[in-house]
Coordinates of C-alpha atoms in Angstrom, one line a residue:
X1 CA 67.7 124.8 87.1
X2 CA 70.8 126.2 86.5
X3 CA 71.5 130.1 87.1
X4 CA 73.3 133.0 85.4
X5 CA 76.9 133.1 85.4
X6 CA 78.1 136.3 87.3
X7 CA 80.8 138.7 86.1
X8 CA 84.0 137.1 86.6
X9 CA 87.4 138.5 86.0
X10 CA 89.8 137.7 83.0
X11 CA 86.4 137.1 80.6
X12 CA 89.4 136.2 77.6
X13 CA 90.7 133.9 80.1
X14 CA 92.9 133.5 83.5
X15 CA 95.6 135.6 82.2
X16 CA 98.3 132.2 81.5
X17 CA 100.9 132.1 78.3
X18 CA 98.8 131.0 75.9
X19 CA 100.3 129.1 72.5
X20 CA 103.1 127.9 74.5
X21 CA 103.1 124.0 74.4
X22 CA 103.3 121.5 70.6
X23 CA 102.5 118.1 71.3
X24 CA 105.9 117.4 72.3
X25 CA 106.5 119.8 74.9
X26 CA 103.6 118.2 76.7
X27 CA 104.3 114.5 76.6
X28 CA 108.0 115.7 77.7
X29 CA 106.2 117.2 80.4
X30 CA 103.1 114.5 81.0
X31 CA 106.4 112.2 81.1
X32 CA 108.2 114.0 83.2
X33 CA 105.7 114.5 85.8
X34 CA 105.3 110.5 86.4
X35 CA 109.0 110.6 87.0
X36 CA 109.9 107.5 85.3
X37 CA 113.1 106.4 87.2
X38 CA 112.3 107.3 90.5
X39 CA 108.8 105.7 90.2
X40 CA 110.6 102.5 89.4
X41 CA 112.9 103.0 92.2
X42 CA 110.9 103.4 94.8
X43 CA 107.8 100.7 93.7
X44 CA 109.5 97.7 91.5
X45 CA 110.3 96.3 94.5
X46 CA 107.1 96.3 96.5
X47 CA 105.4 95.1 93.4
X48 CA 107.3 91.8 93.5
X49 CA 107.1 91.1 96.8
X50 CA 103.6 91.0 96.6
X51 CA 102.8 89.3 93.2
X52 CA 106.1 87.8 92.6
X53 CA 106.6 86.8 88.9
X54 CA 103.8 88.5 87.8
X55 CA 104.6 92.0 88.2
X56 CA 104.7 92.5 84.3
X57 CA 101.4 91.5 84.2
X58 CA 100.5 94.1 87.4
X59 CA 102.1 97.1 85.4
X60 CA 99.9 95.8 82.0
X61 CA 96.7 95.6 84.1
X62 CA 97.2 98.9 86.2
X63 CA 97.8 100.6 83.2
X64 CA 93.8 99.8 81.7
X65 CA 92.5 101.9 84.2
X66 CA 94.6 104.5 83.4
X67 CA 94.3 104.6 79.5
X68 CA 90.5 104.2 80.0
X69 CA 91.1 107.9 82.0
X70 CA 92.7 109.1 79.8
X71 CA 90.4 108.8 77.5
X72 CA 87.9 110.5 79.7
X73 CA 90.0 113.6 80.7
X74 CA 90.6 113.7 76.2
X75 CA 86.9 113.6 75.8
X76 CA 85.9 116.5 78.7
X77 CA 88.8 118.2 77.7
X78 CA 87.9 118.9 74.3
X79 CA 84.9 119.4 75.8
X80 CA 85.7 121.6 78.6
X81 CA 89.3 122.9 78.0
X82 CA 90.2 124.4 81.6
X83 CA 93.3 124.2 83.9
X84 CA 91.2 123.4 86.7
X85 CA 90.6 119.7 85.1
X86 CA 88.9 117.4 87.9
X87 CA 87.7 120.5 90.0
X88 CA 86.1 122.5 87.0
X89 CA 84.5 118.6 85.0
X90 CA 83.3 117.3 88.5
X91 CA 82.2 121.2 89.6
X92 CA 80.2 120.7 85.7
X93 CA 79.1 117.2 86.4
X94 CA 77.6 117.1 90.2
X95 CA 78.2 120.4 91.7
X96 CA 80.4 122.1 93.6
X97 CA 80.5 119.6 96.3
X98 CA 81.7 116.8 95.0
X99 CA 84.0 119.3 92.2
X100 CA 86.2 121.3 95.4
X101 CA 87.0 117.8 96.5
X102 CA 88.2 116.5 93.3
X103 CA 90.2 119.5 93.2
X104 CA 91.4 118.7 97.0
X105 CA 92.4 115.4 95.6
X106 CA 94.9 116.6 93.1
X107 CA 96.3 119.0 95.6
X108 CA 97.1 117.0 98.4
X109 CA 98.6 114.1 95.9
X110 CA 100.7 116.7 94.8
X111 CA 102.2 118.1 98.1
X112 CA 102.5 114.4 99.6
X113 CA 104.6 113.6 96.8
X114 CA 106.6 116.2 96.9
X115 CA 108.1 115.9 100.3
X116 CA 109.3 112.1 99.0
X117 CA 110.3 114.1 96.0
X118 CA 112.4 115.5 98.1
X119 CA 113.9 113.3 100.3
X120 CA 114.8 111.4 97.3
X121 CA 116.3 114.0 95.1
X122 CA 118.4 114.9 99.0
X123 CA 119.6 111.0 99.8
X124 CA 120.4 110.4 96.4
X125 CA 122.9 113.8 95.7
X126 CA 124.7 113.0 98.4
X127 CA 125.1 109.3 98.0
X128 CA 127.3 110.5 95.3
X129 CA 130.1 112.1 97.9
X130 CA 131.8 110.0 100.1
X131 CA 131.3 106.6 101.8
X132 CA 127.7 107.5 102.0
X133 CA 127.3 108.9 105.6
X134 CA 126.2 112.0 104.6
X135 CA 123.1 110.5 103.0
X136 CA 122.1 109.3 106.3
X137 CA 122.4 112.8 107.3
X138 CA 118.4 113.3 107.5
X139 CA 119.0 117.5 108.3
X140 CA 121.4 118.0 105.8
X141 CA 119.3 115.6 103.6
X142 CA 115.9 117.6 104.8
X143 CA 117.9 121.1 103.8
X144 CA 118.6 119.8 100.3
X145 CA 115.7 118.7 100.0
X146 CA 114.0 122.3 101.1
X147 CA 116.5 123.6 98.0
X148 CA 115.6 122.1 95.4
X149 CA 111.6 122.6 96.2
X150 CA 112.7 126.5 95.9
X151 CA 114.4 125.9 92.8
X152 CA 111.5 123.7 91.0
X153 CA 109.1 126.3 92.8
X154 CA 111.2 129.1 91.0
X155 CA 111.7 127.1 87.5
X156 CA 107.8 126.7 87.4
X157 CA 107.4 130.4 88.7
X158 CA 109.6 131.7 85.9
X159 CA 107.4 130.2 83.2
X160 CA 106.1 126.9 81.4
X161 CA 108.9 127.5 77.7
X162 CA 111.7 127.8 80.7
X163 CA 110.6 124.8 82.3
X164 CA 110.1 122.8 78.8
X165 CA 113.8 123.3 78.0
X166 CA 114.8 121.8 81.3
X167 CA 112.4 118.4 81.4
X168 CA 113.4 117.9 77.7
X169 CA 117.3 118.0 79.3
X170 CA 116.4 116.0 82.1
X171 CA 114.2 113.6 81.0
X172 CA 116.8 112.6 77.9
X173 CA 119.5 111.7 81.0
X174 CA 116.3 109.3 82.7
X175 CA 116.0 107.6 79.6
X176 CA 119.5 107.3 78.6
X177 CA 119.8 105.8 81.9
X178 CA 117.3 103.4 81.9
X179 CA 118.5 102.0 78.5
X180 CA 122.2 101.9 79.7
X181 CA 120.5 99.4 82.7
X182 CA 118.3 96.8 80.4
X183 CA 121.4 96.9 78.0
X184 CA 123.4 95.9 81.0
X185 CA 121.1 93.4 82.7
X186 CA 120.3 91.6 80.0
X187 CA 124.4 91.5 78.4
X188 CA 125.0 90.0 81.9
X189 CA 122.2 87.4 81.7
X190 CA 122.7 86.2 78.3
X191 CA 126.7 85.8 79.2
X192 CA 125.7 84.7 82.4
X193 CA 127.2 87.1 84.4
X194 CA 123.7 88.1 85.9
X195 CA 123.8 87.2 89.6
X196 CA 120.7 85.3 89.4
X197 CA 120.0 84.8 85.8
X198 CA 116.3 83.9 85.5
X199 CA 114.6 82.4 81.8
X200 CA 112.3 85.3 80.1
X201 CA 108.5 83.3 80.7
X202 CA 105.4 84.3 79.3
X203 CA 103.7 82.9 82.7
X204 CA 105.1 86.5 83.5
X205 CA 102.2 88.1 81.6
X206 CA 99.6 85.4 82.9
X207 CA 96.3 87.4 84.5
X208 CA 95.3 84.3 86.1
X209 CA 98.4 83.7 88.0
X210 CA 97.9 86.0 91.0
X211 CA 96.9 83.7 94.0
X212 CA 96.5 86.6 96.5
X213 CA 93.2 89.1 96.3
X214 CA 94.6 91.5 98.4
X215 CA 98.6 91.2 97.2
X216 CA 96.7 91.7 93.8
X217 CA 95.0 94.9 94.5
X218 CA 98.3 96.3 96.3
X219 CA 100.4 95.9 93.3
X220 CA 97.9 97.5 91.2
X221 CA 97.5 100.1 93.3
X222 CA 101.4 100.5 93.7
X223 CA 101.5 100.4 89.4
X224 CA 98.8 103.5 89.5
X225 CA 101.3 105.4 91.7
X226 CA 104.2 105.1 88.7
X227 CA 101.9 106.3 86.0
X228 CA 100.7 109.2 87.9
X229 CA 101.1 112.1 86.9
X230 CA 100.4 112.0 83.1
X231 CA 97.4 114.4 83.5
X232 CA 100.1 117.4 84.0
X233 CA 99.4 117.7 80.8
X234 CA 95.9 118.3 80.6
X235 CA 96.5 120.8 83.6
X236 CA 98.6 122.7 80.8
X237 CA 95.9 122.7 78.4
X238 CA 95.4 126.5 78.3
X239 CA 99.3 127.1 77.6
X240 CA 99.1 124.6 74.7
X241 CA 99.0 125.8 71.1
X242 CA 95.6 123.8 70.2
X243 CA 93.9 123.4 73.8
X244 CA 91.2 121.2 72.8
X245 CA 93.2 118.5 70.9
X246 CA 96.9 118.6 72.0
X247 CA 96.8 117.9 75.9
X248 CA 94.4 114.7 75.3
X249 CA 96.5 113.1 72.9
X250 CA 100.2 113.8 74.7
X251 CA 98.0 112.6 77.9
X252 CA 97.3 109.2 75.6
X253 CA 100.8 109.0 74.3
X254 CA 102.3 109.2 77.5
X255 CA 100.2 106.8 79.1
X256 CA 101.4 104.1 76.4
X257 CA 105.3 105.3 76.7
X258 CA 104.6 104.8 79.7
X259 CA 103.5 101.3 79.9
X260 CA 106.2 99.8 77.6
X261 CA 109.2 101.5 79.8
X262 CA 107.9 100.2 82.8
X263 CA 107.3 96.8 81.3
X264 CA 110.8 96.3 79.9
X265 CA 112.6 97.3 82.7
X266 CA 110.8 94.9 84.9
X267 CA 111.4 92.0 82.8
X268 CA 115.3 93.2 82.0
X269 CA 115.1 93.4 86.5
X270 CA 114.1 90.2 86.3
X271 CA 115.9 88.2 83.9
X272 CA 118.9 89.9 85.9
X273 CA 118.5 89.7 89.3
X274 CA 115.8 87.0 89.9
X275 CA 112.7 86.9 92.2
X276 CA 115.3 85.5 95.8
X277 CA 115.9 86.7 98.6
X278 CA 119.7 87.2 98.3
X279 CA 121.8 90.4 98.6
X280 CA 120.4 92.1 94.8
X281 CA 117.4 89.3 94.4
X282 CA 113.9 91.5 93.6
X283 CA 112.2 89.2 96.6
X284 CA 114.6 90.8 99.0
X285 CA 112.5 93.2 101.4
X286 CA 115.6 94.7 102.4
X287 CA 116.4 96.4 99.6
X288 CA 112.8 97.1 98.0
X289 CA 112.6 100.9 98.3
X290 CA 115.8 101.0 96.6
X291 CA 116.4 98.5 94.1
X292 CA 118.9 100.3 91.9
X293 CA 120.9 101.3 95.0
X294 CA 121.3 97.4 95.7
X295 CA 122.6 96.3 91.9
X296 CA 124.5 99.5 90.6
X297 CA 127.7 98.6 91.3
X298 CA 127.3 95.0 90.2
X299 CA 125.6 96.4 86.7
X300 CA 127.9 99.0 85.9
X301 CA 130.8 98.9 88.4
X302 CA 132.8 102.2 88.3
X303 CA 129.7 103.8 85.9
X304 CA 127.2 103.0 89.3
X305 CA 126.9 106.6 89.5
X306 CA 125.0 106.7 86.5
X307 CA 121.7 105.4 87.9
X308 CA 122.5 107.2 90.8
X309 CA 122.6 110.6 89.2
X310 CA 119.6 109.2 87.0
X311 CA 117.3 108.9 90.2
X312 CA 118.2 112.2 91.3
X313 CA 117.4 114.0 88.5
X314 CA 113.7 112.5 88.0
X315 CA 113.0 113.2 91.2
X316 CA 114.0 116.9 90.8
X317 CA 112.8 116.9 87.3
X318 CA 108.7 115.6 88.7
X319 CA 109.2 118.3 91.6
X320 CA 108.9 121.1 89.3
X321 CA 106.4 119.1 86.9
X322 CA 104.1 118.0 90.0
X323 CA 103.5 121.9 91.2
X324 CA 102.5 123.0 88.0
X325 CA 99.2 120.7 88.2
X326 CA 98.2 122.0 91.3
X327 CA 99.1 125.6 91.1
X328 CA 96.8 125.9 87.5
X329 CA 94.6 123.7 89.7
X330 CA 94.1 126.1 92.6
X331 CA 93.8 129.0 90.1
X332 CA 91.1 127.4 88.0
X333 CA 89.3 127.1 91.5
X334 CA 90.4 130.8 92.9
X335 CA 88.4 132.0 89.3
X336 CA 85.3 130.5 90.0
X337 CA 85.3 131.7 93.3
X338 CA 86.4 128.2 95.3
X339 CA 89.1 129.6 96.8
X340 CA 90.3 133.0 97.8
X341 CA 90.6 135.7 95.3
X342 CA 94.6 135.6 95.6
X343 CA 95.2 132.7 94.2
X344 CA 94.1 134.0 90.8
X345 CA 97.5 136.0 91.1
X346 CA 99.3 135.8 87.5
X347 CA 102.5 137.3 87.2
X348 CA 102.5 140.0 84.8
X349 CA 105.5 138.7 82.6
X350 CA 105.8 135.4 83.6
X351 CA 101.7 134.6 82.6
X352 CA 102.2 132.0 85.5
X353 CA 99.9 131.3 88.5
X354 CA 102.3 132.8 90.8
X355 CA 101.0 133.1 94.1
X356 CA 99.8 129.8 93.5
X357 CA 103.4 128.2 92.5
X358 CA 104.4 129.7 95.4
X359 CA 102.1 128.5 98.0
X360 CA 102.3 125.0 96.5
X361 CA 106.3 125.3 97.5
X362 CA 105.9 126.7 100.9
X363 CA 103.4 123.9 102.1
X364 CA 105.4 121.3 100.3
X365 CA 108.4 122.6 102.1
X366 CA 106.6 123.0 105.6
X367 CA 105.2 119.8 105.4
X368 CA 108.6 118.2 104.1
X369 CA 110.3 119.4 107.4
X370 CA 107.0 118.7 109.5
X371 CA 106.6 115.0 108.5
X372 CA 110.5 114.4 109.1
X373 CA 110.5 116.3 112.4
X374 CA 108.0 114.5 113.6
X375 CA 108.9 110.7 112.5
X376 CA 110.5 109.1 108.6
X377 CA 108.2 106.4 109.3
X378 CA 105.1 108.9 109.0
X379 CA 106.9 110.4 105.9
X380 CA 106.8 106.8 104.3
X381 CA 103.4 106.1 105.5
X382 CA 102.2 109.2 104.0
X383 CA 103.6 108.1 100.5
X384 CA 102.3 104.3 100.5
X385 CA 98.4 106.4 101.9
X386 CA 99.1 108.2 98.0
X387 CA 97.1 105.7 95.9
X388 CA 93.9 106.6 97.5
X389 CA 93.9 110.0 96.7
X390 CA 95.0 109.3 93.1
X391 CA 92.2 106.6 92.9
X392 CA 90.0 109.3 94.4
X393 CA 90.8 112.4 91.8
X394 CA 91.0 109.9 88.6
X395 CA 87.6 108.5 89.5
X396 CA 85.9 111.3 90.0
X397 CA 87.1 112.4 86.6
X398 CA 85.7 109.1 84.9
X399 CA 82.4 109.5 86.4
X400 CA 82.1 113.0 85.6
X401 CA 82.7 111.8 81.7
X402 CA 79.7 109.9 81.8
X403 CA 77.6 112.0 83.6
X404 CA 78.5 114.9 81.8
X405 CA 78.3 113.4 78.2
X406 CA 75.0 111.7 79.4
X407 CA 72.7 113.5 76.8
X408 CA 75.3 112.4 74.1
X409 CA 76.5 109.3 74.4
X410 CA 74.0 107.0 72.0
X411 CA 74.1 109.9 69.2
X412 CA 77.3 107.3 67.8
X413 CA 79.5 104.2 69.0
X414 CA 82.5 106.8 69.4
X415 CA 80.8 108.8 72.0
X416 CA 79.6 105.9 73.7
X417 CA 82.7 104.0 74.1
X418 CA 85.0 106.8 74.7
X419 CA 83.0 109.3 76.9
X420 CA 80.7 106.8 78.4
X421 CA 81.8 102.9 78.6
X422 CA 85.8 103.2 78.9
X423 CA 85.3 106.4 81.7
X424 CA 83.2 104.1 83.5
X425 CA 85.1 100.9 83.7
X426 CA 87.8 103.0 84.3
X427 CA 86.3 104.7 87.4
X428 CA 84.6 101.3 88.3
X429 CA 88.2 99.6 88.6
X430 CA 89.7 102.7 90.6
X431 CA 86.4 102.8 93.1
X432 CA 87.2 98.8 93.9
X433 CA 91.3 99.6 94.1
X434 CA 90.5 102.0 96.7
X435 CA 87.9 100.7 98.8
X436 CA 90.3 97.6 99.1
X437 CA 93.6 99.2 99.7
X438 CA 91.5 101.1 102.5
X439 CA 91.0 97.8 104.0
X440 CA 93.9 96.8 103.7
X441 CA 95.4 99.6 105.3
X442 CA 93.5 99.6 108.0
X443 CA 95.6 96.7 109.2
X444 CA 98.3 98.0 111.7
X445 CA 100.7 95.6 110.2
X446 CA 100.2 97.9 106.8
X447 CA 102.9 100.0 106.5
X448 CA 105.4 101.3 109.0
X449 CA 103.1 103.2 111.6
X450 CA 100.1 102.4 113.8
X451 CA 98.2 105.6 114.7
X452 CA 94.5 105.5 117.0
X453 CA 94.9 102.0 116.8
X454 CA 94.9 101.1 113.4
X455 CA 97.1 101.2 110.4
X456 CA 98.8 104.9 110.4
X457 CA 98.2 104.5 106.0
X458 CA 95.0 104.2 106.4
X459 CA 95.2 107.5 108.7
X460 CA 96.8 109.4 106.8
X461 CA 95.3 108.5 103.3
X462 CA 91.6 108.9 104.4
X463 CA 92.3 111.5 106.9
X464 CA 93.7 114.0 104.1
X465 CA 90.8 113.7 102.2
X466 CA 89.0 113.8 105.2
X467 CA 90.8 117.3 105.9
X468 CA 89.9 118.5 102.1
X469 CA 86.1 118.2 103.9
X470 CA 86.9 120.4 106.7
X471 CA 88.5 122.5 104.7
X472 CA 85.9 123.0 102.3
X473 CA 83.5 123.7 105.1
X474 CA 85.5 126.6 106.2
X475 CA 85.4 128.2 103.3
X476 CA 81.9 127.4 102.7
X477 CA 81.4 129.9 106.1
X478 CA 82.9 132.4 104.1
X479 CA 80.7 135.1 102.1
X480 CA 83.0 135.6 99.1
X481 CA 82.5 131.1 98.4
X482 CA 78.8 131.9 98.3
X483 CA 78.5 132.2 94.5
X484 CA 80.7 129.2 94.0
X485 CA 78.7 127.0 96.2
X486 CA 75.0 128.2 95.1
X487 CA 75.9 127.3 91.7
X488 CA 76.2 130.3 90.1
X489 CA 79.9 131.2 89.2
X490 CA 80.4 127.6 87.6
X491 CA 77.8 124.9 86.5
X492 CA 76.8 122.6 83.8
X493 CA 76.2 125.6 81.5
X494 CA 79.4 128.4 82.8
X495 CA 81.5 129.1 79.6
X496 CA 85.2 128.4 80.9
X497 CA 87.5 131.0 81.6
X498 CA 89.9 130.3 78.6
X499 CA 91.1 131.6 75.7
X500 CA 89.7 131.3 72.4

């Protein structure tokens, strides 16, 4: 039996900009957030080498999961229109438990991926000076890196219309970029100019080609890593000018934009540079985590600079994208009495989460400089361990559709389908990608690390959700979490804490 709401602060809401975001402000941003170039960069690579030719096919099939939770964050989200997203539907669905964890999920996604963030947006402005010495340079590389983490912290500080105008600059220059490089890869292979030019095949697209359980799962789980981050946009739904519709459909129309960019690069990669092992050949483990680095000067010769410039900037443009997320995140949770009281900070001018932003930067930063004092190998490990806690968050969310829409769901086929059967295969196909990437990463030879004996990705991606649970427990000790935790500041029946 559910109890009484207590008096909360803010009853008209948590004090954010309301009216702020159209529907195109938040795909920009949704878009944004998944970093589209960078996410290319850093996974194409791995995802041949462990599924060869059939990494179109890998993108397609990682992206069903994700459109099917999309469709549940839409449904709740009309439902339930909060900034707090996972935390506040989970918190609604199965308690508080299992809803500060979701939450914890979408944190610690966020400040792991900003330290690569980082390190990218670092290597890649200075491989543009010089011979390219200075982008081995890890301090200099590690300061730069610091820098712009306080300038995205500050940008997403100053307010949401501030940073719209940016990612609309910066995420025209991604995909100016990335049409300038299937232009050129496919001129080159249909002049045959390509270095390995390789015959388009529909085999490509084949779901029954993958030979390899395990390679299968890795590449999917690799794919959910590069459409991360689309559900910025629900985290923006009480800055948006219709809450309740707006955020769910730019969340659905990102997802697709999504798919066929990452689609027609691949097969434009392809086509160009072959699956071989040779110096620019997409089986080549060498140059995996950098693909573009390898062909640039090949592709566009004295205009190589472009794609560098172009990775650069979508990794600066998804640092300031990724802390908005989890600063509305650990607002939503500071309101309903999760977390401490100060996190509910909004800056009187700004109507931003501002002590929030500004955590979410200084632990990003510390643990930036932490995971590169201590070893780049850790660093790396830390961002190949990301896919659990994605798989972890999304999931949740899914289940929480069903559970929460329960009573509902055979009043009509719509409700059904999208609140209850897509949710759930969604959530179905996550739990499975994440129990068996776990095993898989228990393997020491997983990765770059070993760590107690076993793989240190396996470490590091169960032991920070692990930490959410300590965590959590702490503040459980405390008496100002008690309403939170008995129920009583949010449950099934708690209106939100947003505007009308």
């Amino acid at each position: 039996m559910a109890t009484s709401p207590i008096e909360l602060d803010h009853p008209q809401g948590k004090g954010l900009a309301t009216g702020t975001l159209g529907l195109w402000g938040s795909t920009v941003i949704g878009l944004a957030s998944t970093a589209p170039v960078y996410s290319l960069v850093a996974t194409l690579g791995w995802v041949v080498l462990a599924v060869g030719a059939q990494a179109p096919i890998a993108f397609v099939l990682a992206f069903i999961p994700m459109l099917f939770i999309a469709f549940a964050y839409r449904e709740l989200n009309n439902a339930v229109p909060d900034c707090g997203t996972t935390f506040t539907w989970g918190t609604k669905a199965f308690g508080p438990w299992v809803g500060w964890m979701g939450g914890w999920g979408v944190a610690v996604a966020g400040m792991v991926v900003l330290a690569n963030l980082a390190q990218i947006a670092g290597i890649y402005f200075w491989s543009l000076f010089g011979d390219g010495s200075l982008a081995d340079n890890a301090p200099l590389v590690t300061a730069t890196g610091v820098v712009f983490i306080a300038s995205m912290t500050w940008v997403s500080w100053r307010g949401v219309e501030i940073g719209e105008r940016i990612q609309n600059i910066l995420l025209g220059i991604q995909y100016l970029a990335l049409a300038i490089f299937v232009i050129a890869a496919l001129w080159q292979y249909f002049d045959g100019s390509a270095p390995n030019p390789t015959p388009f095949s529909w085999e490509w697209f084949n779901p029954l080609g993958f030979t390899d359980w395990s390679a299968f799962t890795e590449a999917v789980l690799l794919a959910l890593f590069i459409y991360w981050g689309w559900d910025t946009c629900l985290a923006l739904n009480e800055e948006t000018k219709d809450p309740k519709r707006i955020p769910g459909r730019a969340a659905l129309l990102t997802t697709v934009i999504l798919l066929f960019t990452y689609v027609g690069v691949t097969v434009a990669a392809m086509m160009y540079a072959g699956l071989g092992d040779d110096a620019t050949g997409l089986g080549n483990e060498a140059i995996a985590d950098d693909f573009f680095l390898a062909v640039k000067d090949g592709l566009l010769g004295p205009f190589g600079w472009v794609l560098l410039v172009a990775v650069m900037i979508s990794a600066v443009s998804s640092t300031q994208t990724t802390i908005l997320p989890t600063a509305r995140g650990t607002l939503s949770m500071a309101a309903y009495r999760a977390l401490p009281k100060r996190f509910m900070t909004v800056h009187p001018r700004y109507k931003t989460p501002s002590f929030s932003t500004l955590v979410m930067g200084i632990v990003a930063s510390l643990y930036y400089i932490g995971m590169t004092l201590i070893s780049d190998n850790i660093l790396q490990d830390s961002i190949l361990s990301l896919g659990l806690a994605i798989a972890f968050y999304y999931a949740i969310t899914g289940y929480a559709s069903v559970w929460f829409f329960r009573r509902e769901l055979f009043r009509s086929g719509r409700n059904l389908v999208y609140k209850g059967l897509l949710p759930l295969l969604g959530a179905l196909m996550l739990t499975l990608a994440f129990v068996q990437s776990a095993i898989d990463m228990f393997d020491v030879d997983y990765g770059y690390t070993v760590l107690f004996g076993v793989g240190g990705t396996f470490v590091l991606g169960v032991g920070s959700l692990a930490f959410g649970v300590v965590l959590m427990l702490v503040w459980f000790m405390f008496s100002h979490s008690k309403p939170f935790f008995r129920g009583e500041s949010l449950n099934a029946d708690t209106e939100v804490l947003v505007p009308e």
